[in-house]
Amino acid sequence: ISRMEHILAESSDGGAEVKMRSSAARAKLAKANLELEMQRTKDEEEYSNALKEFEIKQMQRSEDLTMKRLDREDYAARVRAETSMMNKLQASQQLERARSESA
């Protein structure tokens, strides 16, 4: 504003008005550029936050799938161990019956 007042004081003809309008347009443009840069910064921050949230969800999903896979593998191993023990018990019982029948 003081620059505009200075321009007006220097000239009383139509040139002062042109200079004043030019100065006002430059100020308006500078303000628009600043607002654009602020919006760009805000958008980049929002994108970064959204990307972080997505990555966290992906890690959680991966962890959940891994835990489910480990649970299934653990269950399968327990079933195999139980089946093996039952087979050994049955074989032992059959062997014992065969010994008692032959004796």
mmCIF file of C-alpha atoms in Angstrom, residues 20-96:
data_model
loop_
_atom_site.group_PDB
_atom_site.id
_atom_site.type_symbol
_atom_site.label_atom_id
_atom_site.label_comp_id
_atom_site.label_asym_id
_atom_site.label_seq_id
_atom_site.Cartn_x
_atom_site.Cartn_y
_atom_site.Cartn_z
ATOM 1 C CA MET A 20 -0.964 1.175 -9.205
ATOM 2 C CA ARG A 21 -3.062 -1.414 -11.020
ATOM 3 C CA SER A 22 0.057 -3.204 -12.205
ATOM 4 C CA SER A 23 1.394 -3.299 -8.678
ATOM 5 C CA ALA A 24 -1.950 -4.573 -7.367
ATOM 6 C CA ALA A 25 -2.010 -7.280 -10.043
ATOM 7 C CA ARG A 26 1.524 -8.392 -9.101
ATOM 8 C CA ALA A 27 0.508 -8.534 -5.441
ATOM 9 C CA LYS A 28 -2.604 -10.530 -6.318
ATOM 10 C CA LEU A 29 -0.511 -12.910 -8.428
ATOM 11 C CA ALA A 30 2.028 -13.327 -5.626
ATOM 12 C CA LYS A 31 -0.797 -14.069 -3.195
ATOM 13 C CA ALA A 32 -2.308 -16.634 -5.596
ATOM 14 C CA ASN A 33 1.084 -18.306 -6.048
ATOM 15 C CA LEU A 34 1.565 -18.464 -2.289
ATOM 16 C CA GLU A 35 -1.901 -19.970 -1.814
ATOM 17 C CA LEU A 36 -1.188 -22.470 -4.586
ATOM 18 C CA GLU A 37 2.078 -23.492 -2.935
ATOM 19 C CA MET A 38 0.346 -23.838 0.439
ATOM 20 C CA GLN A 39 -2.351 -26.037 -1.142
ATOM 21 C CA ARG A 40 0.319 -28.114 -2.894
ATOM 22 C CA THR A 41 2.113 -28.626 0.416
ATOM 23 C CA LYS A 42 -1.164 -29.609 2.100
ATOM 24 C CA ASP A 43 -1.991 -32.043 -0.720
ATOM 25 C CA GLU A 44 1.461 -33.618 -0.533
ATOM 26 C CA GLU A 45 1.089 -34.039 3.231
ATOM 27 C CA GLU A 46 -2.357 -35.622 2.834
ATOM 28 C CA TYR A 47 -0.981 -37.974 0.162
ATOM 29 C CA SER A 48 1.937 -38.902 2.388
ATOM 30 C CA ASN A 49 -0.401 -39.621 5.311
ATOM 31 C CA ALA A 50 -2.719 -41.698 3.121
ATOM 32 C CA LEU A 51 0.268 -43.654 1.812
ATOM 33 C CA LYS A 52 1.491 -44.318 5.358
ATOM 34 C CA GLU A 53 -1.977 -45.527 6.388
ATOM 35 C CA PHE A 54 -2.098 -47.817 3.354
ATOM 36 C CA GLU A 55 1.352 -49.236 4.149
ATOM 37 C CA ILE A 56 0.354 -49.842 7.784
ATOM 38 C CA LYS A 57 -2.820 -51.642 6.689
ATOM 39 C CA GLN A 58 -0.820 -53.741 4.228
ATOM 40 C CA MET A 59 1.659 -54.696 6.967
ATOM 41 C CA GLN A 60 -1.195 -55.604 9.319
ATOM 42 C CA ARG A 61 -2.839 -57.683 6.592
ATOM 43 C CA SER A 62 0.459 -59.435 5.885
ATOM 44 C CA GLU A 63 0.952 -60.127 9.591
ATOM 45 C CA ASP A 64 -2.604 -61.475 9.891
ATOM 46 C CA LEU A 65 -2.111 -63.773 6.905
ATOM 47 C CA THR A 66 1.204 -64.983 8.311
ATOM 48 C CA MET A 67 -0.371 -65.722 11.691
ATOM 49 C CA LYS A 68 -3.222 -67.631 10.036
ATOM 50 C CA ARG A 69 -0.737 -69.635 7.976
ATOM 51 C CA LEU A 70 1.307 -70.444 11.083
ATOM 52 C CA ASP A 71 -1.852 -71.488 12.935
ATOM 53 C CA ARG A 72 -2.799 -73.832 10.071
ATOM 54 C CA GLU A 73 0.708 -75.279 9.936
ATOM 55 C CA ASP A 74 0.731 -75.750 13.713
ATOM 56 C CA TYR A 75 -2.652 -77.497 13.603
ATOM 57 C CA ALA A 76 -1.497 -79.748 10.752
ATOM 58 C CA ALA A 77 1.678 -80.658 12.679
ATOM 59 C CA ARG A 78 -0.369 -81.518 15.779
ATOM 60 C CA VAL A 79 -2.719 -83.685 13.706
ATOM 61 C CA ARG A 80 0.257 -85.456 12.105
ATOM 62 C CA ALA A 81 1.868 -86.040 15.507
ATOM 63 C CA GLU A 82 -1.392 -87.334 16.979
ATOM 64 C CA THR A 83 -1.963 -89.622 13.995
ATOM 65 C CA SER A 84 1.584 -90.925 14.241
ATOM 66 C CA MET A 85 1.186 -91.624 17.951
ATOM 67 C CA MET A 86 -2.146 -93.396 17.360
ATOM 68 C CA ASN A 87 -0.565 -95.520 14.608
ATOM 69 C CA LYS A 88 2.321 -96.457 16.901
ATOM 70 C CA LEU A 89 -0.115 -97.302 19.715
ATOM 71 C CA GLN A 90 -2.221 -99.464 17.402
ATOM 72 C CA ALA A 91 0.887 -101.212 16.074
ATOM 73 C CA SER A 92 2.085 -101.800 19.611
ATOM 74 C CA GLN A 93 -1.316 -103.176 20.643
ATOM 75 C CA GLN A 94 -1.437 -105.465 17.604
ATOM 76 C CA LEU A 95 2.053 -106.700 18.365
ATOM 77 C CA GLU A 96 1.080 -107.305 21.967
#
